[in-house]
PDB file of C-alpha atoms in Angstrom:
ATOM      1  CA  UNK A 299     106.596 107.933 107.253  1.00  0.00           C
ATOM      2  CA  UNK A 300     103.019 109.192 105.703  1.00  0.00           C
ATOM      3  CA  UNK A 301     104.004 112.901 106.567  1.00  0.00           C
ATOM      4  CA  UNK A 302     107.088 113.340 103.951  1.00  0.00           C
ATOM      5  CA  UNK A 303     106.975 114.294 100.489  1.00  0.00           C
ATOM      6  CA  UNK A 304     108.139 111.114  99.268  1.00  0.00           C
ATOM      7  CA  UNK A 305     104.781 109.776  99.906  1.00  0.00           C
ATOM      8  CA  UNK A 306     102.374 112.565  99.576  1.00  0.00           C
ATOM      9  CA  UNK A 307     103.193 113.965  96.477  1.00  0.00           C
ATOM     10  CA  UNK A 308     101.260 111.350  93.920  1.00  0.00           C
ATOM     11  CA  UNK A 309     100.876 112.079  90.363  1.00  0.00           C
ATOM     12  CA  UNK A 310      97.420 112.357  89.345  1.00  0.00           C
ATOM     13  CA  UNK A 311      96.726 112.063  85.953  1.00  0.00           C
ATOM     14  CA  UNK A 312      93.126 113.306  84.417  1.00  0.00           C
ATOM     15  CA  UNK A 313      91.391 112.932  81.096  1.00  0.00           C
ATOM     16  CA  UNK A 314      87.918 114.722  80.992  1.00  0.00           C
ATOM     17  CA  UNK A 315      85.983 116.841  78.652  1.00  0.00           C
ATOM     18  CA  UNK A 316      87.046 120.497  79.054  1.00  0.00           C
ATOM     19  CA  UNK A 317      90.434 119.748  80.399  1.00  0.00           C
ATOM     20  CA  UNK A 318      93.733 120.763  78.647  1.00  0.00           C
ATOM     21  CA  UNK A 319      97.002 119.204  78.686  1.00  0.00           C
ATOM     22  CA  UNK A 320      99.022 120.821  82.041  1.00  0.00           C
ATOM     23  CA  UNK A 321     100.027 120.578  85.196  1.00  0.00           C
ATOM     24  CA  UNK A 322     100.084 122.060  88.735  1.00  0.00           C
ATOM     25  CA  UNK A 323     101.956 121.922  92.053  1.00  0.00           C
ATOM     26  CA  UNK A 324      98.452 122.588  93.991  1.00  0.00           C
ATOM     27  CA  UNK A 325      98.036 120.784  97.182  1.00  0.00           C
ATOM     28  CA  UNK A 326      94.752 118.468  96.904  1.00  0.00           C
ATOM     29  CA  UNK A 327      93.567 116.130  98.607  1.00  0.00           C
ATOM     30  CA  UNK A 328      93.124 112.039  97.184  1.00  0.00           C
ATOM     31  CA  UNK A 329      89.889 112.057  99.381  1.00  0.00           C
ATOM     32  CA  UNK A 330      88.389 114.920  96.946  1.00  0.00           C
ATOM     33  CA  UNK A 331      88.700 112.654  93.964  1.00  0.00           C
ATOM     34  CA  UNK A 332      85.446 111.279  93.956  1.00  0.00           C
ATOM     35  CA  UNK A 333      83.609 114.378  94.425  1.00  0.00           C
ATOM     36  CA  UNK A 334      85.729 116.244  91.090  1.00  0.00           C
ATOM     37  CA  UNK A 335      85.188 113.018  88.877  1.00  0.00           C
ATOM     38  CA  UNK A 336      81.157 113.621  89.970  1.00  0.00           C
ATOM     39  CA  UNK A 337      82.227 117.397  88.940  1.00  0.00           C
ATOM     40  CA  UNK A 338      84.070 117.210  85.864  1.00  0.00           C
ATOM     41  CA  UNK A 339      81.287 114.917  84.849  1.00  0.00           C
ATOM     42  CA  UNK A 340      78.538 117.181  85.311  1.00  0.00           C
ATOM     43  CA  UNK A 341      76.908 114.817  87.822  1.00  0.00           C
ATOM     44  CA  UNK A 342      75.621 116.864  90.887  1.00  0.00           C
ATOM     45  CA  UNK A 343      75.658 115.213  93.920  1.00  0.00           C
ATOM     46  CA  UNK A 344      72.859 115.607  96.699  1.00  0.00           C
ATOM     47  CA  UNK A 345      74.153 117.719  99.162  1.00  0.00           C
ATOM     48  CA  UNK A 346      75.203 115.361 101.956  1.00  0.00           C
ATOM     49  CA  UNK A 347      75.889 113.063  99.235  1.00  0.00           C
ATOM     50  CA  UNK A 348      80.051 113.545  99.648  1.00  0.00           C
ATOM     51  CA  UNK A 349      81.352 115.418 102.421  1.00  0.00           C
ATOM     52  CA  UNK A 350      83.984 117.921 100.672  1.00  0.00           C
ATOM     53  CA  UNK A 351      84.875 120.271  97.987  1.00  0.00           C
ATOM     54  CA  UNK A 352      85.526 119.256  94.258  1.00  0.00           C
ATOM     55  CA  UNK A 353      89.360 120.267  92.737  1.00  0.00           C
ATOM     56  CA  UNK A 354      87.623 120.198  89.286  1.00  0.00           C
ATOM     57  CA  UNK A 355      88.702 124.672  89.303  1.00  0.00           C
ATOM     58  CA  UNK A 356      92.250 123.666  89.730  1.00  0.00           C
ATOM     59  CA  UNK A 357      92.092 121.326  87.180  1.00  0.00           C
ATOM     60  CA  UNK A 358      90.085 123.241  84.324  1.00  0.00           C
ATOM     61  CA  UNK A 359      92.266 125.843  84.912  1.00  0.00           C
ATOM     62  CA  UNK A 360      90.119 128.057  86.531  1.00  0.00           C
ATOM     63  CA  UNK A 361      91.632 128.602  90.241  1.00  0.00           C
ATOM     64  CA  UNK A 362      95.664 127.602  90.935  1.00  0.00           C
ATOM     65  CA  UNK A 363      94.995 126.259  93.854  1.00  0.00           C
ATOM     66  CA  UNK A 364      92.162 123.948  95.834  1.00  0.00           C
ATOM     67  CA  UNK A 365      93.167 125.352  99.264  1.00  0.00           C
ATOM     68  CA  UNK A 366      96.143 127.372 101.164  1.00  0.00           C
ATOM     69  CA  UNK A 367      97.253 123.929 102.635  1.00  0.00           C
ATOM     70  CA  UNK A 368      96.360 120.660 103.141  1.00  0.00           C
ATOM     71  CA  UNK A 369      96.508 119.087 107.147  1.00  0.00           C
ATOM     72  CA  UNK A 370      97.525 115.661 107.096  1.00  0.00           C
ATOM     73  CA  UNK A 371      98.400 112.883 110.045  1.00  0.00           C
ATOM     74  CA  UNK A 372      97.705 109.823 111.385  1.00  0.00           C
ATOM     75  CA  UNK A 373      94.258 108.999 112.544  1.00  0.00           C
ATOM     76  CA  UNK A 374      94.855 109.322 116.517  1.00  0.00           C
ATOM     77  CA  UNK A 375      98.091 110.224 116.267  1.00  0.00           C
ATOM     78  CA  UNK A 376      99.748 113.758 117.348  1.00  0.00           C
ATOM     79  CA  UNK A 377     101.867 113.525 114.516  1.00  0.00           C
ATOM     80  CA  UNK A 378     100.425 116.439 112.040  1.00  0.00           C
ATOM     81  CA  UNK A 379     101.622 117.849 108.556  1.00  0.00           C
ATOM     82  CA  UNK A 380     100.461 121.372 107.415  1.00  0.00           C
ATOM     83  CA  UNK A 381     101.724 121.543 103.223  1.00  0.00           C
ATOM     84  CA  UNK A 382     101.375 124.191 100.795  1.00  0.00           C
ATOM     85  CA  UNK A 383     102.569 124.272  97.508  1.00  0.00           C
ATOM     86  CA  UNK A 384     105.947 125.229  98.840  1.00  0.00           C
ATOM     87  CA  UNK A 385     106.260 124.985 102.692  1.00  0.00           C
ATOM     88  CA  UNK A 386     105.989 121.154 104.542  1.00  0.00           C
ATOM     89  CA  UNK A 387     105.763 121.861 108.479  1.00  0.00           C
ATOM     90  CA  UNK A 388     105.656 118.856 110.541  1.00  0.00           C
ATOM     91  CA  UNK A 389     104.053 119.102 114.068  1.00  0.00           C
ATOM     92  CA  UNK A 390     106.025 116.385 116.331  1.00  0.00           C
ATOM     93  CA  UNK A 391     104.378 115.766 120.068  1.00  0.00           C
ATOM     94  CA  UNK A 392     106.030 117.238 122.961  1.00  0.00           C
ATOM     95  CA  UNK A 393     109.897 116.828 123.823  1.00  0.00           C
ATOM     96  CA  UNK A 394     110.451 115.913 119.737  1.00  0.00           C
ATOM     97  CA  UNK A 395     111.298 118.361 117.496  1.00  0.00           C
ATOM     98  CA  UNK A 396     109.182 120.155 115.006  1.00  0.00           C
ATOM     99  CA  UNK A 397     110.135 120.145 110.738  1.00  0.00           C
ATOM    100  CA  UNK A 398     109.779 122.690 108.606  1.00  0.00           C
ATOM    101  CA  UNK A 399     110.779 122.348 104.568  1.00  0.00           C
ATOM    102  CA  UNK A 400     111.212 124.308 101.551  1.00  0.00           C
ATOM    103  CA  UNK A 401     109.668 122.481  99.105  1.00  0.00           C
ATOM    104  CA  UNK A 402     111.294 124.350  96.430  1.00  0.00           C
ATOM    105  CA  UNK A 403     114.264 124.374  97.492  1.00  0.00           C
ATOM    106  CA  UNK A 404     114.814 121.007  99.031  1.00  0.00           C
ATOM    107  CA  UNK A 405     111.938 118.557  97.233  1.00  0.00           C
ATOM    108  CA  UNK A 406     113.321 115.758  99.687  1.00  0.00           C
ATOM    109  CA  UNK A 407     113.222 117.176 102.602  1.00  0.00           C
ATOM    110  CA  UNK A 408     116.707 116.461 103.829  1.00  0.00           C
ATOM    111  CA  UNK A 409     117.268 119.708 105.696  1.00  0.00           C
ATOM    112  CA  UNK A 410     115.073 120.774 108.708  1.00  0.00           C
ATOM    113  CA  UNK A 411     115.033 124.292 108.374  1.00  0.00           C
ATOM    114  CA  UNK A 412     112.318 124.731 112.667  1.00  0.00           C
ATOM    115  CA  UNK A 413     115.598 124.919 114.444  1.00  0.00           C
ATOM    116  CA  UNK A 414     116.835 128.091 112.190  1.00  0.00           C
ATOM    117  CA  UNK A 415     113.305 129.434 112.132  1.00  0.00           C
ATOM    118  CA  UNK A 416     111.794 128.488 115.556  1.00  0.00           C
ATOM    119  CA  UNK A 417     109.036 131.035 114.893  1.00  0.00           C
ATOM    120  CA  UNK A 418     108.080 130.384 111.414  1.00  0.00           C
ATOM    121  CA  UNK A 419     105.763 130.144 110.190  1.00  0.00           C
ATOM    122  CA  UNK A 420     103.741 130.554 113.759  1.00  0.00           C
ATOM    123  CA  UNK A 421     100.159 130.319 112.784  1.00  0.00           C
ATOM    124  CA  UNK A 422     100.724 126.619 111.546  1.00  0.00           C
ATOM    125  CA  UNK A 423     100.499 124.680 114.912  1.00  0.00           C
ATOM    126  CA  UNK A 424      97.317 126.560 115.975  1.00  0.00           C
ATOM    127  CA  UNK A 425      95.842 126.040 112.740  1.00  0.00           C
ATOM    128  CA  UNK A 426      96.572 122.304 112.761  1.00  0.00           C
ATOM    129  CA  UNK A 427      95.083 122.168 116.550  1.00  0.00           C
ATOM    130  CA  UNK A 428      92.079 124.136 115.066  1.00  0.00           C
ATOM    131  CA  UNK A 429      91.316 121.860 112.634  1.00  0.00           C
ATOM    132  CA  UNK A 430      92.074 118.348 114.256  1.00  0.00           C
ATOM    133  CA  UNK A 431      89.478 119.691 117.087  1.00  0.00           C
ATOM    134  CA  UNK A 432      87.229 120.773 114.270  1.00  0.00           C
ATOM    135  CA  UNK A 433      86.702 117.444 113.064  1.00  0.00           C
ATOM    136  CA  UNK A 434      87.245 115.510 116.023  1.00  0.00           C
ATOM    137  CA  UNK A 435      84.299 117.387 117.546  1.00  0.00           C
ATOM    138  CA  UNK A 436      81.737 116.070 113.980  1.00  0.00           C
ATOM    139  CA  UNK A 437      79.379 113.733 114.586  1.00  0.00           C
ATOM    140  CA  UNK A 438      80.967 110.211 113.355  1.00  0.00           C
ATOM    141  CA  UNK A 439      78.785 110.427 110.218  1.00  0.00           C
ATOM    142  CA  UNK A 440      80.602 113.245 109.423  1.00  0.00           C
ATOM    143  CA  UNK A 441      84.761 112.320 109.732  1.00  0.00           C
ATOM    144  CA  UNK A 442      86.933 110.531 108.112  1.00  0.00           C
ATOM    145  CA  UNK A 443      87.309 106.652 108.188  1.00  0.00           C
ATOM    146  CA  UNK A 444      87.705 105.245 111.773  1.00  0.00           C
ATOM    147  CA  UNK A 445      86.372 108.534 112.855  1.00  0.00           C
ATOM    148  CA  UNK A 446      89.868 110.436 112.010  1.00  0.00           C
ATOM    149  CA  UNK A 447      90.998 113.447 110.844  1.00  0.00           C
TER     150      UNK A 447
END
């Protein structure tokens, strides 16, 4: 399954003028790569050019994180994952429950912490709605590939 840690958290290794040796547990998004490479090397891009914002702060140093969280899911799907640097909350459809992980405390997601904290954290499944609507309702030029989120 796309929505666990197991296959979102992906090593990224960088090598660009500027940048010292580190790392950081910042949620980014893969489809912001092109746009920071154009960054870190000083090409601007038209604007238009690439839809989205460039990591390159997070990764000069300058900014310890990209975003609060990073909304993930399948294309069409109801299936959506809201991710922080610490919290993984998985929005299930109707009649199957939600997840919610500690990413600190349990990297692998083995225990489902929803049914303990049913309320927790509650602005989550709005703000996934909120921005699955948000892009659904761009013009196709504008979304993802096969006009996803």
């Amino acid at each position: 399954n796309l929505l666990y840690q197991s296959t979102m958290h992906i090593p990224m290794v960088l090598v660009a003028p500027g940048v010292e040796t580190g790392e950081s547990p910042a949620p980014v998004s893969a489809r912001r790569v092109f746009h920071t490479l154009l960054d870190l090397a000083g090409v601007g891009a038209e604007p238009g050019f690439v839809h989205g914002r460039s990591f390159a702060p997070v990764v000069r140093g300058d900014a310890d994180e990209h975003r609060e969280a990073i909304i993930t899911g399948y294309h069409e799907g109801v299936d959506r994952c809201v991710r922080t640097s610490r919290w993984s909350y998985i929005e299930r459809p109707v009649g199957e429950d939600d997840e919610l992980y500690d990413l600190l405390e349990d990297p692998r997601e083995r225990r489902n912490l929803a049914p303990d904290h049913p309320d927790a954290p509650p602005d989550w499944r709005a703000r996934s709605r909120t921005t699955v609507d948000a892009r659904r309702a761009r013009p196709p030029s504008q979304r993802g590939p096969r006009g996803g989120c």
